[in-house]
mmCIF file of C-alpha atoms in Angstrom:
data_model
loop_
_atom_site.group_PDB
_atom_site.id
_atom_site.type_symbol
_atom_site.label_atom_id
_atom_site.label_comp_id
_atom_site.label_asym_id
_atom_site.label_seq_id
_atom_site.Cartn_x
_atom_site.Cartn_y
_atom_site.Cartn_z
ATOM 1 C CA UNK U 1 9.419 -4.807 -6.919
ATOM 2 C CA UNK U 2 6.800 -4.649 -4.084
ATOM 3 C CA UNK U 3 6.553 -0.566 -4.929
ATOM 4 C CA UNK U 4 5.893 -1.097 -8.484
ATOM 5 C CA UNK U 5 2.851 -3.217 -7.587
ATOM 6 C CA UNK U 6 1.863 -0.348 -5.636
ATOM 7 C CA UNK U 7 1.902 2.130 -8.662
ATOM 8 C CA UNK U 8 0.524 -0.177 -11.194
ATOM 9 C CA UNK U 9 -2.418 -0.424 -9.094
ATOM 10 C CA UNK U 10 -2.984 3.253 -9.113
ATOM 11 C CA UNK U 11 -1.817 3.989 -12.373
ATOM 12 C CA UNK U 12 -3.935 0.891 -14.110
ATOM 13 C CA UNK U 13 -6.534 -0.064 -11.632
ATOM 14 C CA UNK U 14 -7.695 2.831 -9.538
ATOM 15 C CA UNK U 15 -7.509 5.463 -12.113
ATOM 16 C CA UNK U 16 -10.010 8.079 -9.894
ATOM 17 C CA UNK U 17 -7.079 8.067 -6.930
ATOM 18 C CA UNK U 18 -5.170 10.665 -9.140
ATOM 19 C CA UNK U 19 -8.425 12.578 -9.950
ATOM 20 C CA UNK U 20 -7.573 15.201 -7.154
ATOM 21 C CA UNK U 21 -4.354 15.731 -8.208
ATOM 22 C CA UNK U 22 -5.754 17.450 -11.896
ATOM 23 C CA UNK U 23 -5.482 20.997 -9.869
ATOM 24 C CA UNK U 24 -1.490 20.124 -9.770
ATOM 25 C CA UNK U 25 -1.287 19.363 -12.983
ATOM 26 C CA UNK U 26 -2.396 22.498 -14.541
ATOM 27 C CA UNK U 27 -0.637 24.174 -12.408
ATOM 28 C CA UNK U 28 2.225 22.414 -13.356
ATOM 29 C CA UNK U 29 1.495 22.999 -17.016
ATOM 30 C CA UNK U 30 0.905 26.782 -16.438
ATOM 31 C CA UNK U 31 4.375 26.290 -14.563
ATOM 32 C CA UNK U 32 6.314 25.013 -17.882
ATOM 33 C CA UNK U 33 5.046 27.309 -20.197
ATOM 34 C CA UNK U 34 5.832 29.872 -18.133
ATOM 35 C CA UNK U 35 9.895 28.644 -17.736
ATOM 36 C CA UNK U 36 10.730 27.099 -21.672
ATOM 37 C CA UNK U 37 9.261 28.283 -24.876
ATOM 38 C CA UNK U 38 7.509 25.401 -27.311
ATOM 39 C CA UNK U 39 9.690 22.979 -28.936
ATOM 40 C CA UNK U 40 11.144 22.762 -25.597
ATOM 41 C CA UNK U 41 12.331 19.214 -24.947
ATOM 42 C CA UNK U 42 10.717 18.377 -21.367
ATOM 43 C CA UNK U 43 10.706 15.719 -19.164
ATOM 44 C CA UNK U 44 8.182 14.297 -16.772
ATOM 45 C CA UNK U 45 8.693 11.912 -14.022
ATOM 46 C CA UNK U 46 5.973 9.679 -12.784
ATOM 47 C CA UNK U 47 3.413 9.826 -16.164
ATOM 48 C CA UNK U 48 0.016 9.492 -13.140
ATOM 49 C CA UNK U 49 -2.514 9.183 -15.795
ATOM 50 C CA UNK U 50 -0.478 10.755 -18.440
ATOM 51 C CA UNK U 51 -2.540 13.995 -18.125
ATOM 52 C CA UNK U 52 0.540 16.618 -17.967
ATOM 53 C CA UNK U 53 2.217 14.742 -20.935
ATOM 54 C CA UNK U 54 -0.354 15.151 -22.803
ATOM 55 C CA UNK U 55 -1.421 19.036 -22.475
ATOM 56 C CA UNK U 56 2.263 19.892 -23.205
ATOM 57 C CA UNK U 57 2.496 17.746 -26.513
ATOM 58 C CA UNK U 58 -0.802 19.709 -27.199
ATOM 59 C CA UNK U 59 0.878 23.142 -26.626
ATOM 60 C CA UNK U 60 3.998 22.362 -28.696
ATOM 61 C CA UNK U 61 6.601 20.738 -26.372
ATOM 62 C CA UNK U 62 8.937 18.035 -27.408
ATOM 63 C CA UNK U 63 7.856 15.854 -24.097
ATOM 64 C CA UNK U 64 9.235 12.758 -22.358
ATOM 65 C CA UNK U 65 7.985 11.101 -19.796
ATOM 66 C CA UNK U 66 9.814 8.452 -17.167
ATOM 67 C CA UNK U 67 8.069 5.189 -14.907
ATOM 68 C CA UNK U 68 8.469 2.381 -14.197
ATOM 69 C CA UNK U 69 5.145 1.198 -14.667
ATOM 70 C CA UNK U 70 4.956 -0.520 -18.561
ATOM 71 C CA UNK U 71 1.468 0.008 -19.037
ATOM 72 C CA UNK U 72 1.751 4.021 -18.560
ATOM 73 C CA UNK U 73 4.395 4.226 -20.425
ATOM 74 C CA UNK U 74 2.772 2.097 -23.520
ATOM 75 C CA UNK U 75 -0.194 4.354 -23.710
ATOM 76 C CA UNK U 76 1.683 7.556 -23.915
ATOM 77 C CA UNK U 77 3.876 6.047 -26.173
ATOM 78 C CA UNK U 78 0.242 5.275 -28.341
ATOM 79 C CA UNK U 79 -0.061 9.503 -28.039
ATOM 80 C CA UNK U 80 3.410 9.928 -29.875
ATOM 81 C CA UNK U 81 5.199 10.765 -26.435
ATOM 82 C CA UNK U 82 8.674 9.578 -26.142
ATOM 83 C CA UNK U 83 7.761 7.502 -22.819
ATOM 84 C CA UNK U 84 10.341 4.944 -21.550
ATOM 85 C CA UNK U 85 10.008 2.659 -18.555
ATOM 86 C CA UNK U 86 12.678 3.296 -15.954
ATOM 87 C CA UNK U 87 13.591 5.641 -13.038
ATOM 88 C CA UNK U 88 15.747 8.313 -12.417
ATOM 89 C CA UNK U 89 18.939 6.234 -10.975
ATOM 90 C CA UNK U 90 18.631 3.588 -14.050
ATOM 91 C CA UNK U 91 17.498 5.263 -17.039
ATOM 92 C CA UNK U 92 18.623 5.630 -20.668
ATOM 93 C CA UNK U 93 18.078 9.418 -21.032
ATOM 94 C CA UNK U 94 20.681 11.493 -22.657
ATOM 95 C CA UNK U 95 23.028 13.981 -20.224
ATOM 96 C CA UNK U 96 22.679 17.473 -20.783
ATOM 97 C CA UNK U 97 19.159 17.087 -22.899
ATOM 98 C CA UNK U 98 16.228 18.239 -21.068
ATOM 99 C CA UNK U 99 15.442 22.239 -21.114
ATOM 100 C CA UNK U 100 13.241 21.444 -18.296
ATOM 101 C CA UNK U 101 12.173 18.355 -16.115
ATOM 102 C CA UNK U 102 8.960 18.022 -13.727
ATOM 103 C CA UNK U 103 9.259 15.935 -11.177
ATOM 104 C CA UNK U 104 6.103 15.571 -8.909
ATOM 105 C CA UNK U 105 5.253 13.612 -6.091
ATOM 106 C CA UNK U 106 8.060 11.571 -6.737
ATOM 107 C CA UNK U 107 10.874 12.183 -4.557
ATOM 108 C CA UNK U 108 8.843 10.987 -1.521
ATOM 109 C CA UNK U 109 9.080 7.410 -3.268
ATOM 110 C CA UNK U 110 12.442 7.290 -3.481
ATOM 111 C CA UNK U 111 14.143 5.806 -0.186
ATOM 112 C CA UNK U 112 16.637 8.201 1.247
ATOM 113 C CA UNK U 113 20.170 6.818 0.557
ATOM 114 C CA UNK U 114 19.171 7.178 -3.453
ATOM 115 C CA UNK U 115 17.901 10.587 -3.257
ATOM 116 C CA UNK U 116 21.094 12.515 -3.791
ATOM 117 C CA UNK U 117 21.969 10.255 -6.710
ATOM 118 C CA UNK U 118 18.324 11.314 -7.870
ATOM 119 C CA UNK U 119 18.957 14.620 -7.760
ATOM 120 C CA UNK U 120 22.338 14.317 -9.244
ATOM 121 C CA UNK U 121 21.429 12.621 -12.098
ATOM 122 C CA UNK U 122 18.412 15.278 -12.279
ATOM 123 C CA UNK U 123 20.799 17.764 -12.839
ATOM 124 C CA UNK U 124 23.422 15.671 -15.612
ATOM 125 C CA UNK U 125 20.126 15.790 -17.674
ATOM 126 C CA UNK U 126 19.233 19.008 -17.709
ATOM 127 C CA UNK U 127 21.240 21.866 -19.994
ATOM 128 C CA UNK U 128 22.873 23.855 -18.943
ATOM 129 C CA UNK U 129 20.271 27.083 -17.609
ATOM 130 C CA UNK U 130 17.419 24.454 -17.737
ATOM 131 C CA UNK U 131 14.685 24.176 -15.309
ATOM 132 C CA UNK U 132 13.168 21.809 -12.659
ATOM 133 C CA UNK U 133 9.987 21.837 -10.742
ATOM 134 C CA UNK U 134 9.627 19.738 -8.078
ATOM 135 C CA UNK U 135 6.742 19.125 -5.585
ATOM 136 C CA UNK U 136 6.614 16.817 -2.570
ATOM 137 C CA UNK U 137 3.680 16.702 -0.088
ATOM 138 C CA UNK U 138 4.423 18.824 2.478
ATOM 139 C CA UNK U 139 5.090 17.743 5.888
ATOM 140 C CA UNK U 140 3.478 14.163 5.723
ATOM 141 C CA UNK U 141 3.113 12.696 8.641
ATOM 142 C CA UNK U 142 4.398 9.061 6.962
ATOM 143 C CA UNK U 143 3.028 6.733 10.265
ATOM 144 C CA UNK U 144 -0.351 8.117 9.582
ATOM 145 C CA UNK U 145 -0.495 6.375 5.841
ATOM 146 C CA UNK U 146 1.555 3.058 7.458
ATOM 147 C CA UNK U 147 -0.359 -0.530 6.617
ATOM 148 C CA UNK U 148 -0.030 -3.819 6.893
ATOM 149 C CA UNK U 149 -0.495 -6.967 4.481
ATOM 150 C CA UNK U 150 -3.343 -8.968 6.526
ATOM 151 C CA UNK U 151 -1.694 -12.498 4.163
ATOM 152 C CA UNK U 152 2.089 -11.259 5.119
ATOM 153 C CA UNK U 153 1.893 -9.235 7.865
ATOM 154 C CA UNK U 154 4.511 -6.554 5.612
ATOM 155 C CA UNK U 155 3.939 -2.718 6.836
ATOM 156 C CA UNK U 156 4.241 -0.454 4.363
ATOM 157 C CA UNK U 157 3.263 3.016 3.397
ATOM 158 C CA UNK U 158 -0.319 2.578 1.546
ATOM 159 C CA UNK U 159 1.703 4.757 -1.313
ATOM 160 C CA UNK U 160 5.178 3.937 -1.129
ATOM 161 C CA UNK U 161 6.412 7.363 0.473
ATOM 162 C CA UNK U 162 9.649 6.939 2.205
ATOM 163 C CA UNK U 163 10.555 10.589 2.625
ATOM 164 C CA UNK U 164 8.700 13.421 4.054
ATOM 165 C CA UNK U 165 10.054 16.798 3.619
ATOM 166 C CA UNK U 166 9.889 20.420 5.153
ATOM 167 C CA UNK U 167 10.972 23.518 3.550
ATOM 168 C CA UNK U 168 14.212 23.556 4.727
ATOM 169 C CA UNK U 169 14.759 19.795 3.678
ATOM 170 C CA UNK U 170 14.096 19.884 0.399
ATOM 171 C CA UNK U 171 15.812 23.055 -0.471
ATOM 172 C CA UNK U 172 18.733 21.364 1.161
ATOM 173 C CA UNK U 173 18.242 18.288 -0.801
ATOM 174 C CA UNK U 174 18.710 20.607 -4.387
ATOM 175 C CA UNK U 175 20.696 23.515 -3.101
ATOM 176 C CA UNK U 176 24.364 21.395 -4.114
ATOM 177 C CA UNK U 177 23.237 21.089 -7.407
ATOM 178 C CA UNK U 178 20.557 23.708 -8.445
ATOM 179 C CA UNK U 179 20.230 27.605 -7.808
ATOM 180 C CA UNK U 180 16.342 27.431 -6.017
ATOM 181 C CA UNK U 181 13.694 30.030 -6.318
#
């Protein structure tokens, strides 16, 4: 698909675009070891540059990792993560399996009749009492990241957001399925 040309770009060809996003990723690491105890089977969305995966298989965590992208998946799979190629609607994950799952800067990607399957199948993952942190950017503004194909003449988001999300909205977008904090 068009968006996973988009992602394979960043995820294979310009590496430094997730550079600023390292600051996340510890926190999100902080985040998991704070929720689930080691030998915790955990689940990351979106591997990025594989980063997270790897500092929780270095702390002890039985980790996962979902994308679509075949090349990020291969080289966490190199790293003894249990990485499969996929997304969240189509994938081959087991239900009630996950103690927690991250999923960051993803939802945005995902166009907005598929969310609430998303976040359904989210929760069939997850045991029961599990945990999942989610983070969206905050407010985008999604016309100021719109571009166009100068060959096609295609307009598209320069990342492949579809969603923008306030509070409210994304609180909404768990509260059927989840108990929020």
């Amino acid at each position: 698909s068009d968006q996973l040309k988009i992602w394979d770009f960043f995820q294979s060809g310009s590496k430094k675009s997730f550079l600023p996003a390292m600051p996340r990723y510890k926190f999100l690491r902080k985040e998991v070891r704070k929720y689930v105890d080691k030998n915790s089977k955990v689940l990351n969305i979106g591997i990025g540059l594989g980063f997270l995966e790897e500092k929780l298989y270095e702390d002890g965590f039985e980790v996962y990792a979902l994308d679509p992208s075949e090349d990020a998946v291969k080289n966490l799979n190199k790293k003894n993560i249990k990485a499969k190629i996929g997304s969240i609607e189509s994938n081959s994950f087991k239900n009630n399996f996950f103690d927690l799952i991250v999923i960051s800067e993803v939802l945005e990607h995902i166009p907005k009749n598929s969310l609430d399957e998303s976040v359904s199948k989210l929760s069939s993952m997850l045991k029961s009492g599990g945990f999942i942190i989610a983070t969206v950017p905050y407010n985008e503004n999604l016309e100021d990241n719109n571009t166009i194909c100068p060959k096609c003449g295609n307009q598209f988001h320069r990342w492949g957001h579809h969603n923008s999300f306030s509070h409210k909205d994304f609180l909404e977008l768990f509260q059927h399925k989840f108990k929020t904090i």
